[in-house]
Amino acid sequence: MNLRIARHTNIKTGLNDEQVLRSQPNVYEDKNSRSYKQIIHDNFCTLFNAINLVLGLMVFITGAYRNMMFVGLVFLNTVIGIIQEIRSKKILDNLALLNQQKANVLRNGKIKSIPVEQIVCNDILMVRTGDQISVDAIVVEGQVECNESILTGESDSVIKKYGDALMSGSFVVSGQAKAQVVKVGADTYSHSILESAKREKQYPSELRDSINAIIRFSTIVLIPTGSIMLIKQLMENLVQWRSAILSTVAAVIGMIPEGLVLLTSTALAMGAVKLARKQVLVQELYCIETLARVDTLCLDKTGTITQGKMKVVLTDGLGKTSDEEMQYILANMYSCLSDDNATAQAIRTYAGKGDTHCIRTIPFSSSRKASAVVFEGNRAYMTGAYSFIVNQQENWINERIESYAQQGMRVLVLAKGRIMGDQIRGNNEVIGLIGIQDVLRPNIRRTLQYFYKQNVNVKIISGDDPRTVAAIAQKAGVKGRAVDMTTVKDIDQAVQTYSIFGRVTPEQKKQMVVALQGQGHTVAMTGDGVNDVMALKEADCSIAMGSGSEATKGVASLVLLKDQFRAMPSILREGRIVINNIQRSASLFLVKTMFSFGLSLITIFWFSAYPFKPIQLSLVSLLGTGIPGFVLALEPNEERVTGHFLQHVFGRALPGAVMVILSVVFANLFRQPLQMSGAQFSTICTIVASWNSLCVLYTVCTPMTQLRKLLLICMFAGLVIGLTLFHSLLYLVGLTFWQGIYVACNLAIIPDCLLIMKKAVDKTFLRNA
């Protein structure tokens, strides 16, 4: 795409304050954070709320106002959801400010670091390695290599010189330059490119897909089932129209799983807030679920298991060059080079400032694995990986490099020669070796041991020499063998066989993640550099270091703002707690949905009326699912999540739902022998269903904890209070002696029947879940 500069800005001073005020800012709609208005609108304006409102109006018409209690509960749930989401938004938005993408611009002759939204048209942008470009600009000084894969799909770096365009969404792989901003905000080549940069595909989420499937099913069956039941009762004149409406409303209310949706969103939001308090920014909510399912963790070495601060610990002139000469050459090279990675910083710290001017530089890139400086007389010096600098390697040099690498050093060669174009590798002469060491993060060994105990396989992936990577990895406690990825042809086999990988290219990192996923693994990837971006975007869950490049943080689902890798175990635990608790509590909500649907079908084909009134189901929902579901959703449960969500929740809900249906069916069979009136039949069904819900809660709470015991006691007390003190409100009537005996027998056998059915379901339905 061709860009033109309408008005040239002074590249020495940049814009002044007056020019900034007159210029167009880089403002665009942030779709990653919903506004308060959107949160309120999206929570109130849902399909289920609309259905509940219609049902409430239908009950209002009948004059049975006490049966409208469910409308109040729905309203309360909605308000709770809004409050929780707003609370989460405030915390996460405040944390996001710490991770706000920044840009360096030249203004009033000084370089300023500002949020990207404050960049204005005609600003002079200072770009360097690791920066993600958020505007359209033209290079006016210097040279950089850019990765434009987000725009073009091509992973190869593109060299950008004077007059070339820098497009929004691309990121700088190497080099340093000044660029004048040409287009900002919605006028850029793709104003939404930063959103697509975060993820090219939606995060996989079995939880999200399962919840959506339940909602779709409920929506499809709810309206036609309710309509048929209402029409059947009215046409057959079996009950009065008021009773028919109340009966239908009760059935439809029971089939709505609105509590499940609220439970899921609340649990995920609370999980994100807990992580935020640990300085972990969650940029994709459903990645919390992915964390719970992770079985393979891919770690970039530098900046992840190490501190990312490197130090020159050795120089070896190979008998050709003294230490002083090497230091002098390196000082002159790195005074000219724009490289700003950890290696370059370490060499600058060691060598100091140079005093010689250069003709041109070739900055380091992941694909080149080397950098070079050309001085007067076409003398060129280069540093980098031995195999990437010389055509013909010498055994004795390789042996010396290996001896240093086995000590955990990253070994660079210093060579001299001639350079044609940007091709560094050639007939160059190695004149020295540079040994650089990276320091392990504190407690890294304990952190990795935790993952092994949790059956999470650890893979170390690095672009460094495999011998160096292996030495560092072994010090960190990584298990497994190492391999040089330049010798690997079958990546699928390599990721199965090895755990430590050296000389890995950015494209190979991505291919390794894809290979692991193809073998059925759920993969988390950590990284901090632009060479990790493609792999991070492909991983099921991507984790970036807060000190990493803007491009890396832009694509990650989680950002460790304080580089606190030691927090990884607690992050994994939080993910497991959230999903395990949702999975456990969801079964409680689906008991009501399943038995309501079953009883609705039975009512259509057999019963004269639905056995419950709306307010009676409100009691069952409140004590059996509502309160317990949200209490249990906050409990710790750190087991790794496995199996299919729908199989688990339906399998655990099935015994309770079947038990309610059978209890109601048998009550109907005994209706004539026990001379039950309609009110007595409804009373018996309410008592049995409420007791059944507590029995299901007991099975879910097993094994018992103090909190679960207290929960059961409170719910049982609530049931007793509801049945005795509020019997008139709940349309409950007195029972005869034999009807009471029948109810007592039901209550006695329900726990054992539930246990038998649960064992049968676990054996057949959940065995492979």
mmCIF file of N, CA, C and O in Angstrom, residues 197-233:
data_model
loop_
_atom_site.group_PDB
_atom_site.id
_atom_site.type_symbol
_atom_site.label_atom_id
_atom_site.label_comp_id
_atom_site.label_asym_id
_atom_site.label_seq_id
_atom_site.Cartn_x
_atom_site.Cartn_y
_atom_site.Cartn_z
ATOM 1 N N ALA A 197 -4.820 -8.738 15.900
ATOM 2 C CA ALA A 197 -3.470 -9.131 16.282
ATOM 3 C C ALA A 197 -3.480 -9.926 17.571
ATOM 4 O O ALA A 197 -2.644 -10.787 17.784
ATOM 5 N N LYS A 198 -4.456 -9.615 18.428
ATOM 6 C CA LYS A 198 -4.509 -10.337 19.689
ATOM 7 C C LYS A 198 -4.794 -11.814 19.469
ATOM 8 O O LYS A 198 -4.330 -12.665 20.186
ATOM 9 N N ARG A 199 -5.577 -12.110 18.431
ATOM 10 C CA ARG A 199 -5.888 -13.513 18.178
ATOM 11 C C ARG A 199 -6.496 -13.656 16.802
ATOM 12 O O ARG A 199 -7.437 -12.961 16.464
ATOM 13 N N GLU A 200 -5.969 -14.523 15.988
ATOM 14 C CA GLU A 200 -6.516 -14.723 14.658
ATOM 15 C C GLU A 200 -7.660 -15.728 14.686
ATOM 16 O O GLU A 200 -8.398 -15.871 13.742
ATOM 17 N N LYS A 201 -7.787 -16.471 15.781
ATOM 18 C CA LYS A 201 -8.888 -17.419 15.918
ATOM 19 C C LYS A 201 -9.400 -17.355 17.354
ATOM 20 O O LYS A 201 -8.687 -16.943 18.261
ATOM 21 N N GLN A 202 -10.626 -17.750 17.541
ATOM 22 C CA GLN A 202 -11.218 -17.692 18.873
ATOM 23 C C GLN A 202 -10.588 -18.756 19.758
ATOM 24 O O GLN A 202 -10.293 -19.860 19.322
ATOM 25 N N TYR A 203 -10.366 -18.412 21.004
ATOM 26 C CA TYR A 203 -9.795 -19.391 21.920
ATOM 27 C C TYR A 203 -10.709 -20.606 22.028
ATOM 28 O O TYR A 203 -11.928 -20.469 22.154
ATOM 29 N N PRO A 204 -10.126 -21.802 21.978
ATOM 30 C CA PRO A 204 -10.959 -22.989 22.147
ATOM 31 C C PRO A 204 -11.515 -23.032 23.562
ATOM 32 O O PRO A 204 -10.790 -22.788 24.530
ATOM 33 N N SER A 205 -12.797 -23.295 23.701
ATOM 34 C CA SER A 205 -13.403 -23.347 25.025
ATOM 35 C C SER A 205 -14.559 -24.339 25.007
ATOM 36 O O SER A 205 -15.619 -24.056 24.451
ATOM 37 N N GLU A 206 -14.327 -25.478 25.612
ATOM 38 C CA GLU A 206 -15.402 -26.461 25.717
ATOM 39 C C GLU A 206 -16.503 -25.942 26.626
ATOM 40 O O GLU A 206 -17.693 -26.203 26.381
ATOM 41 N N LEU A 207 -16.121 -25.193 27.643
ATOM 42 C CA LEU A 207 -17.112 -24.620 28.561
ATOM 43 C C LEU A 207 -18.043 -23.681 27.816
ATOM 44 O O LEU A 207 -19.271 -23.790 27.919
ATOM 45 N N ARG A 208 -17.477 -22.727 27.049
ATOM 46 C CA ARG A 208 -18.298 -21.774 26.298
ATOM 47 C C ARG A 208 -19.195 -22.502 25.300
ATOM 48 O O ARG A 208 -20.401 -22.213 25.207
ATOM 49 N N ASP A 209 -18.632 -23.461 24.574
ATOM 50 C CA ASP A 209 -19.415 -24.188 23.578
ATOM 51 C C ASP A 209 -20.532 -25.003 24.230
ATOM 52 O O ASP A 209 -21.637 -25.106 23.692
ATOM 53 N N SER A 210 -20.234 -25.590 25.399
ATOM 54 C CA SER A 210 -21.239 -26.398 26.095
ATOM 55 C C SER A 210 -22.376 -25.536 26.622
ATOM 56 O O SER A 210 -23.561 -25.902 26.493
ATOM 57 N N ILE A 211 -22.034 -24.395 27.234
ATOM 58 C CA ILE A 211 -23.063 -23.485 27.747
ATOM 59 C C ILE A 211 -23.947 -23.005 26.602
ATOM 60 O O ILE A 211 -25.182 -22.948 26.707
ATOM 61 N N ASN A 212 -23.314 -22.657 25.474
ATOM 62 C CA ASN A 212 -24.081 -22.206 24.305
ATOM 63 C C ASN A 212 -24.990 -23.310 23.780
ATOM 64 O O ASN A 212 -26.121 -23.046 23.348
ATOM 65 N N ALA A 213 -24.501 -24.555 23.815
ATOM 66 C CA ALA A 213 -25.312 -25.685 23.357
ATOM 67 C C ALA A 213 -26.536 -25.876 24.257
ATOM 68 O O ALA A 213 -27.648 -26.131 23.777
ATOM 69 N N ILE A 214 -26.338 -25.740 25.581
ATOM 70 C CA ILE A 214 -27.452 -25.869 26.529
ATOM 71 C C ILE A 214 -28.472 -24.756 26.300
ATOM 72 O O ILE A 214 -29.686 -24.986 26.297
ATOM 73 N N ILE A 215 -27.976 -23.530 26.077
ATOM 74 C CA ILE A 215 -28.880 -22.401 25.832
ATOM 75 C C ILE A 215 -29.666 -22.601 24.542
ATOM 76 O O ILE A 215 -30.879 -22.356 24.488
ATOM 77 N N ARG A 216 -28.968 -23.051 23.484
ATOM 78 C CA ARG A 216 -29.658 -23.293 22.207
ATOM 79 C C ARG A 216 -30.745 -24.351 22.360
ATOM 80 O O ARG A 216 -31.865 -24.182 21.875
ATOM 81 N N PHE A 217 -30.407 -25.444 23.044
ATOM 82 C CA PHE A 217 -31.384 -26.522 23.231
ATOM 83 C C PHE A 217 -32.585 -26.023 24.032
ATOM 84 O O PHE A 217 -33.745 -26.275 23.663
ATOM 85 N N SER A 218 -32.309 -25.306 25.123
ATOM 86 C CA SER A 218 -33.396 -24.792 25.958
ATOM 87 C C SER A 218 -34.286 -23.850 25.156
ATOM 88 O O SER A 218 -35.516 -23.883 25.273
ATOM 89 N N THR A 219 -33.655 -22.993 24.347
ATOM 90 C CA THR A 219 -34.421 -22.031 23.548
ATOM 91 C C THR A 219 -35.301 -22.733 22.527
ATOM 92 O O THR A 219 -36.461 -22.361 22.302
ATOM 93 N N ILE A 220 -34.743 -23.773 21.898
ATOM 94 C CA ILE A 220 -35.473 -24.493 20.847
ATOM 95 C C ILE A 220 -36.686 -25.226 21.413
ATOM 96 O O ILE A 220 -37.764 -25.201 20.832
ATOM 97 N N VAL A 221 -36.512 -25.881 22.596
ATOM 98 C CA VAL A 221 -37.594 -26.723 23.122
ATOM 99 C C VAL A 221 -38.538 -25.951 24.033
ATOM 100 O O VAL A 221 -39.689 -26.354 24.214
ATOM 101 N N LEU A 222 -38.078 -24.840 24.598
ATOM 102 C CA LEU A 222 -38.833 -24.155 25.635
ATOM 103 C C LEU A 222 -40.165 -23.592 25.131
ATOM 104 O O LEU A 222 -41.238 -23.918 25.675
ATOM 105 N N ILE A 223 -40.132 -22.783 24.091
ATOM 106 C CA ILE A 223 -41.344 -22.108 23.611
ATOM 107 C C ILE A 223 -42.356 -23.101 23.013
ATOM 108 O O ILE A 223 -43.538 -23.084 23.388
ATOM 109 N N PRO A 224 -41.923 -23.996 22.092
ATOM 110 C CA PRO A 224 -42.917 -24.935 21.542
ATOM 111 C C PRO A 224 -43.502 -25.879 22.583
ATOM 112 O O PRO A 224 -44.699 -26.175 22.559
ATOM 113 N N THR A 225 -42.652 -26.362 23.527
ATOM 114 C CA THR A 225 -43.152 -27.273 24.558
ATOM 115 C C THR A 225 -44.179 -26.572 25.440
ATOM 116 O O THR A 225 -45.260 -27.120 25.729
ATOM 117 N N GLY A 226 -43.855 -25.353 25.874
ATOM 118 C CA GLY A 226 -44.787 -24.594 26.706
ATOM 119 C C GLY A 226 -46.078 -24.277 25.974
ATOM 120 O O GLY A 226 -47.176 -24.371 26.552
ATOM 121 N N SER A 227 -45.955 -23.913 24.696
ATOM 122 C CA SER A 227 -47.154 -23.577 23.912
ATOM 123 C C SER A 227 -48.064 -24.783 23.742
ATOM 124 O O SER A 227 -49.298 -24.683 23.896
ATOM 125 N N ILE A 228 -47.479 -25.922 23.419
ATOM 126 C CA ILE A 228 -48.276 -27.144 23.226
ATOM 127 C C ILE A 228 -48.978 -27.527 24.522
ATOM 128 O O ILE A 228 -50.158 -27.906 24.530
ATOM 129 N N MET A 229 -48.254 -27.419 25.642
ATOM 130 C CA MET A 229 -48.843 -27.797 26.927
ATOM 131 C C MET A 229 -50.008 -26.877 27.286
ATOM 132 O O MET A 229 -51.060 -27.334 27.761
ATOM 133 N N LEU A 230 -49.861 -25.573 27.036
ATOM 134 C CA LEU A 230 -50.934 -24.629 27.329
ATOM 135 C C LEU A 230 -52.153 -24.890 26.446
ATOM 136 O O LEU A 230 -53.298 -24.940 26.934
ATOM 137 N N ILE A 231 -51.928 -25.081 25.159
ATOM 138 C CA ILE A 231 -53.028 -25.330 24.219
ATOM 139 C C ILE A 231 -53.745 -26.627 24.575
ATOM 140 O O ILE A 231 -54.986 -26.699 24.556
ATOM 141 N N LYS A 232 -52.973 -27.660 24.927
ATOM 142 C CA LYS A 232 -53.568 -28.965 25.270
ATOM 143 C C LYS A 232 -54.495 -28.845 26.472
ATOM 144 O O LYS A 232 -55.620 -29.363 26.468
ATOM 145 N N GLN A 233 -54.037 -28.129 27.514
ATOM 146 C CA GLN A 233 -54.848 -27.993 28.712
ATOM 147 C C GLN A 233 -56.100 -27.158 28.455
ATOM 148 O O GLN A 233 -57.181 -27.457 28.978
#
